PDB file of C-alpha atoms in Angstrom:
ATOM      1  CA  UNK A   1       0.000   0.000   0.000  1.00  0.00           C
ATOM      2  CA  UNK A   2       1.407   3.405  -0.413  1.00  0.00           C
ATOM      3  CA  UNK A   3       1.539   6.218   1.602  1.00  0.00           C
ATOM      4  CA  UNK A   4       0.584   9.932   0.932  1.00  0.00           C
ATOM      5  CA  UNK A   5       3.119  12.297   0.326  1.00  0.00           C
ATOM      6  CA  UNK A   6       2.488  15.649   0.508  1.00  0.00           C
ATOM      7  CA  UNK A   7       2.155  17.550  -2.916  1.00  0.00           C
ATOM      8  CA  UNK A   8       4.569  19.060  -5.003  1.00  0.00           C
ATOM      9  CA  UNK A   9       4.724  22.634  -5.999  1.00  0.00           C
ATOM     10  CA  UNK A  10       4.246  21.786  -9.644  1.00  0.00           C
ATOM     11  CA  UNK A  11       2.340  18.800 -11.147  1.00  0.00           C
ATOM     12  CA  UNK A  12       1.793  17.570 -14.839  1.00  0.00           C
ATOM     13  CA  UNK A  13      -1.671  18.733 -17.028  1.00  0.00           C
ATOM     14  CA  UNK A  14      -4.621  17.171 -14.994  1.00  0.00           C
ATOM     15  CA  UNK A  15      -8.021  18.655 -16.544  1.00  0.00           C
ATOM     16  CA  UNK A  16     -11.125  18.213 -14.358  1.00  0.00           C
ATOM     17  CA  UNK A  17     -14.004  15.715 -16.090  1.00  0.00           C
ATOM     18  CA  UNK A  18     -16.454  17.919 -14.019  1.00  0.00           C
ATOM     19  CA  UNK A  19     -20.258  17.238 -14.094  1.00  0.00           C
ATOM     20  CA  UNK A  20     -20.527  19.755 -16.903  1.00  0.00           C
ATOM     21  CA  UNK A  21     -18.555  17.971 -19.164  1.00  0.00           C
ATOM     22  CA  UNK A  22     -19.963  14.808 -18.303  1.00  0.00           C
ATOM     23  CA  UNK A  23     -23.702  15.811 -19.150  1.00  0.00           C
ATOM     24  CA  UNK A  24     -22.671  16.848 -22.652  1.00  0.00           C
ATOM     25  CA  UNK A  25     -22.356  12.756 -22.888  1.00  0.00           C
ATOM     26  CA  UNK A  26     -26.017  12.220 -21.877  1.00  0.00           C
ATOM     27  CA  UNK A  27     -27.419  13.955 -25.048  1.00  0.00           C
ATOM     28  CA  UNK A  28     -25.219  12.001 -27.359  1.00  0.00           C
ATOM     29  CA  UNK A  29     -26.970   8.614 -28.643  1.00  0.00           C
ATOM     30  CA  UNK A  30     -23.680   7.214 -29.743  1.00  0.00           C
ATOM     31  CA  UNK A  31     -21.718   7.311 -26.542  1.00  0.00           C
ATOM     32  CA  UNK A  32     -22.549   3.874 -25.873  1.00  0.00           C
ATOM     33  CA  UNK A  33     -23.975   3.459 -22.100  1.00  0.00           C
ATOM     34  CA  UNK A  34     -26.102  -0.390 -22.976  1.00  0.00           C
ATOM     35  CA  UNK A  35     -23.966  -2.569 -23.896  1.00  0.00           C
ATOM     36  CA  UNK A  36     -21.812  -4.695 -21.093  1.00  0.00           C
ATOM     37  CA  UNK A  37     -18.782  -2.381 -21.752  1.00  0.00           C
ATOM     38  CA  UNK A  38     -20.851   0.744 -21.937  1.00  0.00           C
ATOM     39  CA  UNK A  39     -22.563   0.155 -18.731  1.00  0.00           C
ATOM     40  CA  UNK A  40     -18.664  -0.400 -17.168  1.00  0.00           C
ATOM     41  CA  UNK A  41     -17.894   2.618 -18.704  1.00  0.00           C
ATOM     42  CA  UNK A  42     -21.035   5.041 -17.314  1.00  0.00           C
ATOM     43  CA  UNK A  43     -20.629   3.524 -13.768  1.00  0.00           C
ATOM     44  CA  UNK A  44     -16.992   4.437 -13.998  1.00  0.00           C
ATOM     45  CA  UNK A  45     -17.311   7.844 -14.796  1.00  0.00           C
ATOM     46  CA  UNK A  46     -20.142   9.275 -12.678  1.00  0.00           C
ATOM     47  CA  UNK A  47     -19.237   6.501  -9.913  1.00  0.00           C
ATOM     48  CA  UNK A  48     -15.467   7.900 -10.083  1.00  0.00           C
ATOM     49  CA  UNK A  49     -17.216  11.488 -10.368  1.00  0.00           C
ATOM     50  CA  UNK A  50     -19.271  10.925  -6.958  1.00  0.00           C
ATOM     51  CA  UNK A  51     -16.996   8.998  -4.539  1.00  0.00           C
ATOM     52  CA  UNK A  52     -13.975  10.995  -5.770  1.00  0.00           C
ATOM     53  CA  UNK A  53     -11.938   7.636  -6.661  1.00  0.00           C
ATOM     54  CA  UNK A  54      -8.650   7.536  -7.383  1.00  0.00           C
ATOM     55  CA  UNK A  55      -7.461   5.834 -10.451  1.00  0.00           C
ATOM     56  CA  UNK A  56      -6.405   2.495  -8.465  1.00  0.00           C
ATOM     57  CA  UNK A  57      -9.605   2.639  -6.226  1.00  0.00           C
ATOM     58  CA  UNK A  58     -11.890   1.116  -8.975  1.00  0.00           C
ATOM     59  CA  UNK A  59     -10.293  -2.202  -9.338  1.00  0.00           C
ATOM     60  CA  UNK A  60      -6.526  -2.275  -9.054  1.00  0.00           C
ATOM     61  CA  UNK A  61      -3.422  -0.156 -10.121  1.00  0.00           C
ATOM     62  CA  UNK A  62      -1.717  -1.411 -13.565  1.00  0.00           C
ATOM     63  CA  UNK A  63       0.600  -4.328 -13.488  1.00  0.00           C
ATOM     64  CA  UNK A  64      -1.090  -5.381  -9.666  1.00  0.00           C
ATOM     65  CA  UNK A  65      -3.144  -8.238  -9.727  1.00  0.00           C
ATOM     66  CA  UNK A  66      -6.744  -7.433  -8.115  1.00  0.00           C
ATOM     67  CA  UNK A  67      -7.210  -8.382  -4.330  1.00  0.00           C
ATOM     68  CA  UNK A  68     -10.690  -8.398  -2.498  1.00  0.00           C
ATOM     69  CA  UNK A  69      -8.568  -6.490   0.663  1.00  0.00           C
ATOM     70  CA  UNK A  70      -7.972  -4.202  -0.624  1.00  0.00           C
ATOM     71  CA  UNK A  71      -9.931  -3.499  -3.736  1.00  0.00           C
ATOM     72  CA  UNK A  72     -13.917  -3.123  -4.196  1.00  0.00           C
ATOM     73  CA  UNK A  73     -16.222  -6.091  -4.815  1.00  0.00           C
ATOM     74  CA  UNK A  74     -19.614  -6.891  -4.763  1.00  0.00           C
ATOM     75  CA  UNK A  75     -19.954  -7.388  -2.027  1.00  0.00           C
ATOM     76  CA  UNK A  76     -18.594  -3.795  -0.805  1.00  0.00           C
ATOM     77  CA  UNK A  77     -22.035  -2.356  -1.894  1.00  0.00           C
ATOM     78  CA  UNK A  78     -25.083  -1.946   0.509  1.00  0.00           C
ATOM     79  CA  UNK A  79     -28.244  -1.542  -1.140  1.00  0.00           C
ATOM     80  CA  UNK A  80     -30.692   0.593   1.326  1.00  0.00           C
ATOM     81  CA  UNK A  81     -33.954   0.912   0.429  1.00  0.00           C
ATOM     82  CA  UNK A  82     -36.230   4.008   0.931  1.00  0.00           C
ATOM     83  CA  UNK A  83     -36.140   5.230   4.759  1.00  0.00           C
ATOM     84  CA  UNK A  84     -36.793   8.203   6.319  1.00  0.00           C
ATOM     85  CA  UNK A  85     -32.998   8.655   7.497  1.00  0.00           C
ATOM     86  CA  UNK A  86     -32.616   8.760   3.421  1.00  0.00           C
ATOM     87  CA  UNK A  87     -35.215  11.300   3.077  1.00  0.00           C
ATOM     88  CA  UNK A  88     -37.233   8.146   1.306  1.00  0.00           C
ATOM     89  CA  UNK A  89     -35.252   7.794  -1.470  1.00  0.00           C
ATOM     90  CA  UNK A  90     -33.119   4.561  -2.391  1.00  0.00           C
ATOM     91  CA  UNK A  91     -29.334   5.194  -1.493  1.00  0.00           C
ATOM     92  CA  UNK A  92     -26.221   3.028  -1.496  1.00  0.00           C
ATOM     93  CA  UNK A  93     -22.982   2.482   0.953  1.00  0.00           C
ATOM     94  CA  UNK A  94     -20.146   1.697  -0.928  1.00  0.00           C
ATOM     95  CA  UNK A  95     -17.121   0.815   1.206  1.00  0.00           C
ATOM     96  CA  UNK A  96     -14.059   1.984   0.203  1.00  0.00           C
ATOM     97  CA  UNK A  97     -10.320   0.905   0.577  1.00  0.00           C
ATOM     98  CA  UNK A  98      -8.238   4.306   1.273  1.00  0.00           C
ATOM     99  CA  UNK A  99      -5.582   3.299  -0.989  1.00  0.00           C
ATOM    100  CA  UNK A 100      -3.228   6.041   0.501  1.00  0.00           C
ATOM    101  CA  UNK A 101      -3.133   6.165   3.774  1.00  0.00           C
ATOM    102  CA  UNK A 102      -0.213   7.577   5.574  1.00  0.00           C
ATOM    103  CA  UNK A 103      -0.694   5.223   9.002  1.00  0.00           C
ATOM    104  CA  UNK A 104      -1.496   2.046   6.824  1.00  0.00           C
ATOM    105  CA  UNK A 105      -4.623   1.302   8.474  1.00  0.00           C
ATOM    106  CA  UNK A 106      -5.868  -0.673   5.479  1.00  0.00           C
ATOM    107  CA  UNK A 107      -9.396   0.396   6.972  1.00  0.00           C
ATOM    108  CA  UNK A 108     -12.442   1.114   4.871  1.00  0.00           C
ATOM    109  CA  UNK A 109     -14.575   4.179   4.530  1.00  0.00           C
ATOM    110  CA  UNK A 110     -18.418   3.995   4.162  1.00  0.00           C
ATOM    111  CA  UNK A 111     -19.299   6.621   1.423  1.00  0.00           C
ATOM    112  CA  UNK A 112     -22.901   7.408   0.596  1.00  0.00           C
ATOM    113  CA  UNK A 113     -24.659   8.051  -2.609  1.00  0.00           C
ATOM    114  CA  UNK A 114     -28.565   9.065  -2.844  1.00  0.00           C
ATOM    115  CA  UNK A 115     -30.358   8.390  -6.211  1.00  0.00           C
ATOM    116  CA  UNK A 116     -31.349  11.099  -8.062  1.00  0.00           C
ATOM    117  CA  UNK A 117     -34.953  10.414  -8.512  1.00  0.00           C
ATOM    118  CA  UNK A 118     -37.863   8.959  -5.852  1.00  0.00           C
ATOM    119  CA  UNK A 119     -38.778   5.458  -6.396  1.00  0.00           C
ATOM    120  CA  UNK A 120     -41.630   6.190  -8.936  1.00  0.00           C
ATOM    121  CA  UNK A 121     -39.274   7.518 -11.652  1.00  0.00           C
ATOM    122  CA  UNK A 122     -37.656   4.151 -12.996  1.00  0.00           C
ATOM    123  CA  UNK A 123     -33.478   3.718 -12.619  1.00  0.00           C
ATOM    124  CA  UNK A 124     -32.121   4.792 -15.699  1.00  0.00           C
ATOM    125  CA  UNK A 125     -34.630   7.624 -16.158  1.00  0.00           C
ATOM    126  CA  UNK A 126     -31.582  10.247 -15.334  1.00  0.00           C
ATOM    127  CA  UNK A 127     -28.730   9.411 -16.668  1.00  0.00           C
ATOM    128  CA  UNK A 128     -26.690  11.664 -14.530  1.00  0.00           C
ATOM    129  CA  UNK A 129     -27.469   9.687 -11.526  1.00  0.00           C
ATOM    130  CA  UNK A 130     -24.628   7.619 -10.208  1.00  0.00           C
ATOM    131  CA  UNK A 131     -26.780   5.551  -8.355  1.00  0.00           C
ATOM    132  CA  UNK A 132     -28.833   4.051 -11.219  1.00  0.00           C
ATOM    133  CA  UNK A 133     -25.340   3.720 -13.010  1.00  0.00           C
ATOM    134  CA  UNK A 134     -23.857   2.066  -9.859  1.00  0.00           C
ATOM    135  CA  UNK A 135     -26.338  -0.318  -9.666  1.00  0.00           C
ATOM    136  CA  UNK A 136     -26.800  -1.203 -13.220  1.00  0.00           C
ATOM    137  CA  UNK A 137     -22.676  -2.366 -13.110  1.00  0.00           C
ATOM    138  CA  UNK A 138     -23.480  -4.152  -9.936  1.00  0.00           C
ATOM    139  CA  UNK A 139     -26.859  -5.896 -11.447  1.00  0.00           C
ATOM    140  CA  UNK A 140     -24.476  -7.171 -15.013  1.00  0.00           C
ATOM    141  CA  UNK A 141     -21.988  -8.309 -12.601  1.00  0.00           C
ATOM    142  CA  UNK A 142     -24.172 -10.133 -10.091  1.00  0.00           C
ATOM    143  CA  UNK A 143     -25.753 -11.582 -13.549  1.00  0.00           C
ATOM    144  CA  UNK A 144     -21.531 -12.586 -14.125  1.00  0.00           C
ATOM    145  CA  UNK A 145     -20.203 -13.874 -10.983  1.00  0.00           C
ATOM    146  CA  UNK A 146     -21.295 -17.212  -9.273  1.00  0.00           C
ATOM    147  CA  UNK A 147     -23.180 -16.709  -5.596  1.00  0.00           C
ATOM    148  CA  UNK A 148     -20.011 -18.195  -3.903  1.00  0.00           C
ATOM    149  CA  UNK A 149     -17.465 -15.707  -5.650  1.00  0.00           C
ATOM    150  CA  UNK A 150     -19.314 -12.591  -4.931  1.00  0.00           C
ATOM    151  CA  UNK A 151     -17.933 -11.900  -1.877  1.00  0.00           C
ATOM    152  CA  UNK A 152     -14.420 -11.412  -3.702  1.00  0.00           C
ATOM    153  CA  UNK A 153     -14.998 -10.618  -7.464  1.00  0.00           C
ATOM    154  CA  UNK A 154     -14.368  -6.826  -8.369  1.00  0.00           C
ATOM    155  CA  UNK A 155     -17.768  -4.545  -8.944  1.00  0.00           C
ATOM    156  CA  UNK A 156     -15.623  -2.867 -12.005  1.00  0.00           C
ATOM    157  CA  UNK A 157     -14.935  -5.143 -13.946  1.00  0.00           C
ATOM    158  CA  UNK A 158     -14.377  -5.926 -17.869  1.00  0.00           C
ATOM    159  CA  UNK A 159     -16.733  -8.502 -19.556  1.00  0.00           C
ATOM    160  CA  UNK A 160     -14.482 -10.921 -19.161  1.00  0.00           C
ATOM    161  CA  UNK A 161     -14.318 -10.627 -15.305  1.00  0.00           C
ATOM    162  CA  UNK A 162     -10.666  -9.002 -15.038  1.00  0.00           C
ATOM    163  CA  UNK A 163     -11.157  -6.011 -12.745  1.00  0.00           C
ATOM    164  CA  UNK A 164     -10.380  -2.256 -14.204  1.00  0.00           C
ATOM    165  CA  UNK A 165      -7.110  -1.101 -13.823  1.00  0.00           C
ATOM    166  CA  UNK A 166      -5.798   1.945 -14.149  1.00  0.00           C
ATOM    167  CA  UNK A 167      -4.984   2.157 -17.683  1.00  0.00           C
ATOM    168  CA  UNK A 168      -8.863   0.840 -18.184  1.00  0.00           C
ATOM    169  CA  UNK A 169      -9.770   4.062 -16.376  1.00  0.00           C
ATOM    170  CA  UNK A 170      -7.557   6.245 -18.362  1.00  0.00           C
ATOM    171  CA  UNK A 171      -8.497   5.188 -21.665  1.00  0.00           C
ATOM    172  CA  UNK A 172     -12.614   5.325 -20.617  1.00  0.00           C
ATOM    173  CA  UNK A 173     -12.036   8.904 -19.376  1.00  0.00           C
ATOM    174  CA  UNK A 174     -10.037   9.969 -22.290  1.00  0.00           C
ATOM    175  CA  UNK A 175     -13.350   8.652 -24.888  1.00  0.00           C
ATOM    176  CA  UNK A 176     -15.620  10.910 -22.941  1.00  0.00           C
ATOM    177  CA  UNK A 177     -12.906  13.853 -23.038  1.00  0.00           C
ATOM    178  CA  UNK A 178     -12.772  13.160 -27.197  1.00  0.00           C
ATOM    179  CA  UNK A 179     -16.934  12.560 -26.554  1.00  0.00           C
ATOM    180  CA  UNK A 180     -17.267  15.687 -24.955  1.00  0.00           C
ATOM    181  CA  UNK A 181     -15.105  17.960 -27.599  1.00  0.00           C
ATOM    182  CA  UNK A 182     -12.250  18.404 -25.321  1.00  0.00           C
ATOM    183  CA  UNK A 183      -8.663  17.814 -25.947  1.00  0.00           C
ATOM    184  CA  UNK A 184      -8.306  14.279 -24.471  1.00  0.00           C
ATOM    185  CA  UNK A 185      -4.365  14.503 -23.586  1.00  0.00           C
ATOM    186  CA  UNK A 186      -5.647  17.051 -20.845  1.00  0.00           C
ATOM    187  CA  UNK A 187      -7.016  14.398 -18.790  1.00  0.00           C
ATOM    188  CA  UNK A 188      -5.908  11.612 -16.669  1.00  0.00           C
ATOM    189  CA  UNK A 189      -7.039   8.640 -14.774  1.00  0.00           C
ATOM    190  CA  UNK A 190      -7.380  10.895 -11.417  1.00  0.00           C
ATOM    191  CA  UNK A 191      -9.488  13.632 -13.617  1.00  0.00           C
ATOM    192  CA  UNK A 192     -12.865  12.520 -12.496  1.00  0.00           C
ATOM    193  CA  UNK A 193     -11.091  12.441  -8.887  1.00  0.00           C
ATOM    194  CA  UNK A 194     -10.501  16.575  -9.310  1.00  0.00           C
ATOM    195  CA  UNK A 195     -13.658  16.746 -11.318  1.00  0.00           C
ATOM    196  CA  UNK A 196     -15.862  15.843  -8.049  1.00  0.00           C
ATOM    197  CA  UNK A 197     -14.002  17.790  -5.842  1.00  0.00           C
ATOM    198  CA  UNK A 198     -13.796  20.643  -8.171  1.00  0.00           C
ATOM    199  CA  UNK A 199     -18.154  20.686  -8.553  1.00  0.00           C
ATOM    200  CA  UNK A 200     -17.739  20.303  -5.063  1.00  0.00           C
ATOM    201  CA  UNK A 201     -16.041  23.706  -4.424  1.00  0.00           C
ATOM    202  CA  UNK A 202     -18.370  25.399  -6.976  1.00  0.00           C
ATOM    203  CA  UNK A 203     -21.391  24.204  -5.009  1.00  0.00           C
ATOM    204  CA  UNK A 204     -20.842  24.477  -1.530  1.00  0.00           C
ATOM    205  CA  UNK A 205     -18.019  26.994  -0.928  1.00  0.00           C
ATOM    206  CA  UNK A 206     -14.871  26.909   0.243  1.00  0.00           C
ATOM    207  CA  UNK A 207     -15.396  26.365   4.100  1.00  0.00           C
ATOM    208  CA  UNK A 208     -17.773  23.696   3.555  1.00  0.00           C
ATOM    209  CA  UNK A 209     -16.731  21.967   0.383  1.00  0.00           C
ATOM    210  CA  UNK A 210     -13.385  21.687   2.178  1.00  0.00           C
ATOM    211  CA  UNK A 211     -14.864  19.413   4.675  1.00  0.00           C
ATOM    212  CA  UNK A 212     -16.456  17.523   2.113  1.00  0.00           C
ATOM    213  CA  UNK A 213     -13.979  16.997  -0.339  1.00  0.00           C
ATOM    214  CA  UNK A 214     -11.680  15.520   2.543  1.00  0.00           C
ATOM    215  CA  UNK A 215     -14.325  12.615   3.678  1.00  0.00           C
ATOM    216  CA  UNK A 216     -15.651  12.092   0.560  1.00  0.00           C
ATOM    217  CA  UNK A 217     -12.461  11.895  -1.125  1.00  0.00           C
ATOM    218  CA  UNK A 218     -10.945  10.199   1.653  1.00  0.00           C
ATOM    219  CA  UNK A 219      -7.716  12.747   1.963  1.00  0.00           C
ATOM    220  CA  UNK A 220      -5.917  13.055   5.197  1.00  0.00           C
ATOM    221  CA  UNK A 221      -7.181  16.578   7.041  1.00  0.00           C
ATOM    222  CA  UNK A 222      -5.525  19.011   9.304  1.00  0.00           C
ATOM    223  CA  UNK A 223      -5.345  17.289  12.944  1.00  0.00           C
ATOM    224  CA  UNK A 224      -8.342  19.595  14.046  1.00  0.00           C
ATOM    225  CA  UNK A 225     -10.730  18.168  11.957  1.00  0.00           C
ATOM    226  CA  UNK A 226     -10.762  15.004  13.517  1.00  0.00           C
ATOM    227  CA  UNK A 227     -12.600  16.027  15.939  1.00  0.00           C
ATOM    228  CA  UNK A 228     -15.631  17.529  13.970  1.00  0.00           C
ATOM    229  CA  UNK A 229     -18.477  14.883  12.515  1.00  0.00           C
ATOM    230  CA  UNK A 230     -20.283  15.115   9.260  1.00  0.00           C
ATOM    231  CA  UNK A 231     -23.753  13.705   9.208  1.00  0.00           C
ATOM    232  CA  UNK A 232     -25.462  11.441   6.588  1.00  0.00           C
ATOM    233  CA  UNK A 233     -27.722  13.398   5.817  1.00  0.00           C
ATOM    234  CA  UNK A 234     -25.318  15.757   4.122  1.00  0.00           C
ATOM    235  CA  UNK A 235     -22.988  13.104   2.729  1.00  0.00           C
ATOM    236  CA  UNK A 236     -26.400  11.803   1.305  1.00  0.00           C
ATOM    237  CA  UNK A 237     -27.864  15.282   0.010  1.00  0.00           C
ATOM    238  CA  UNK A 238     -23.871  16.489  -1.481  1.00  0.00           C
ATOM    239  CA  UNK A 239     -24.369  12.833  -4.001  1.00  0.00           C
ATOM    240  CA  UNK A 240     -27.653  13.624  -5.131  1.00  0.00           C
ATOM    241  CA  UNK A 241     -26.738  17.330  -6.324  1.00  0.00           C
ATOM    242  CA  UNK A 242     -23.303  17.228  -7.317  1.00  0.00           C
ATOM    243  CA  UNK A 243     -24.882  16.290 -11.209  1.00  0.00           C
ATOM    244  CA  UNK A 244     -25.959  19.696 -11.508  1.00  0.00           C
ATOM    245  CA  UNK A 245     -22.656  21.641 -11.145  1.00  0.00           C
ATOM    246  CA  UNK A 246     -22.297  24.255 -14.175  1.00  0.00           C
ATOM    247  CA  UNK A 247     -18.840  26.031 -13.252  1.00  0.00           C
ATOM    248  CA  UNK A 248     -15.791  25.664 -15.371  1.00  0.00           C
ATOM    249  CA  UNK A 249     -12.670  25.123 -13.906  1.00  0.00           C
ATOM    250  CA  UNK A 250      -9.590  27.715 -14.294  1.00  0.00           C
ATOM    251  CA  UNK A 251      -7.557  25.026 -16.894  1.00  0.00           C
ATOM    252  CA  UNK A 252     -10.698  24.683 -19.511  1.00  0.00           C
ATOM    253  CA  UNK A 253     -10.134  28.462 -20.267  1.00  0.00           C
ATOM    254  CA  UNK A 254      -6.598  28.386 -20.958  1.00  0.00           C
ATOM    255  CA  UNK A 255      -5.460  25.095 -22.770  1.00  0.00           C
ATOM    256  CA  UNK A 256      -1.883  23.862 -21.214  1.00  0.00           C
ATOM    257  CA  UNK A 257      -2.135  26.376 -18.038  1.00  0.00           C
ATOM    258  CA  UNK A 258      -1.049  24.354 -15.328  1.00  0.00           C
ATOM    259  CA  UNK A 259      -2.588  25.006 -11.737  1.00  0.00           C
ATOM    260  CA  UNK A 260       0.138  24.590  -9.398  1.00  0.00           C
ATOM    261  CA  UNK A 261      -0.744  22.690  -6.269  1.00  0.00           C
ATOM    262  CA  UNK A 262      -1.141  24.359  -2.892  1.00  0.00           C
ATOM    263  CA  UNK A 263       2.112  23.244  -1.173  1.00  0.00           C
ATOM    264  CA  UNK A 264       1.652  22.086   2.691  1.00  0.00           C
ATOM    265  CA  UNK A 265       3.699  20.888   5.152  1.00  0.00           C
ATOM    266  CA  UNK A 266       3.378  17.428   6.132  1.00  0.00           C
ATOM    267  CA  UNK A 267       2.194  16.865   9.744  1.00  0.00           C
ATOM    268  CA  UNK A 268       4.659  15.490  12.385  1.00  0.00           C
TER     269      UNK A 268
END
């Protein structure tokens, strides 16, 4: 497992594959999203969009065989039904690996995603809901896997069962890039990583999105924050909304600007 270093001062050409950019996909009947690869493909990109994953958090880095400890399966993904601690909509708990993680815990986090819609509008109705993509993956892969491999067999996977790596990642984020009219060398596997966090920033602020972005995307914070609490309800209500971001990020405006990375000191 690695650990997380702190960030340089300067970093390569990472474009955000923010929510805006991704809706430009839903009104384009050839960006395939029915067949077994295409279904991969949407869960991928507004699953990576909404938990914030990493390239490697999906399946596996490249050349690393897949591992149920410490990548997600099936069986990672609770299914709740309409409650009133969900506002009565159907929501998910996906439990994620932190793949950096400075102490090597090798614990999970529980992240939460809220569909879109109430129960009366049918999944796949919005197709900027990561819920109804998320479970459409996990439905094609529970129709793939035998009952007694569940428990270890990767939610993103390939149709032939080999779990997404991160060049699989890379090269499905780069056809929505080209999809989207945008220059696809500008993104990388982490883009829908800075793409969620980025929509996150537009929407709730700096103060609050900063609290946000460091649960949902599973970053270490500053030792203070440890002692704060963030309630489901607002984990729940940020997945449900962060689909209808509009802003455009500072690197869309000027092609090959580089942001440079806010440099901190690591803690003791």
């Amino acid at each position: 497992m690695r650990r997380e270093d702190g960030p340089t001062g300067a970093r390569e050409l990472q474009r955000a594959l923010t929510a805006r950019l991704l809706r430009r996909l839903c009104a384009l009947p050839l960006f395939d999203r029915r067949s077994s690869r295409g279904v991969l493909r949407w869960a991928v990109l507004w699953g990576g969009h909404n938990l914030l994953l990493r390239g490697g958090e999906f399946g596996c880095v490249d050349n690393k065989d897949f591992t149920a400890a410490y990548g997600l399966t099936l069986a990672d993904c609770d299914w709740i039904a309409p409650c009133a601690e969900t506002g009565g909509y159907d929501a998910l708990v996906v439990d994620m690996m932190v793949i950096k993680d400075e102490r090597v815990t090798r614990s999970r986090v529980p992240c939460l995603i809220r569909r879109r819609q109430p129960p009366s509008v049918p999944r796949g109705a919005d197709p900027c809901c990561a819920y109804d993509a998320l479970r459409a993956l996990w439905e094609q892969r529970i129709a793939q896997t035998p009952p007694s491999e569940r428990s270890t067999a990767p939610l993103f996977a390939l149709p032939d069962g080999i779990a997404v790596s991160t060049a699989t990642v890379l090269s499905f984020v780069r056809e929505a890039a080209v999809a989207a009219g945008e220059p696809p060398g500008d993104f990388d596997s982490r883009s829908l990583r800075i793409g969620g966090a980025t929509d996150l920033y537009h929407l709730f602020g700096p103060q609050e999105a900063e609290r946000l972005i460091a649960a949902r995307g599973r970053w270490c914070s500053l030792i203070h924050q440890i002692y704060t609490r963030l309630s489901a309800t607002s984990m729940l209500a940020v997945s449900s909304v962060m689909a209808d971001a509009t802003g455009v990020d500072l690197e869309a405006f000027r092609h090959g600007y580089v942001m440079p990375a806010i440099v901190r000191a690591r803690r003791s």
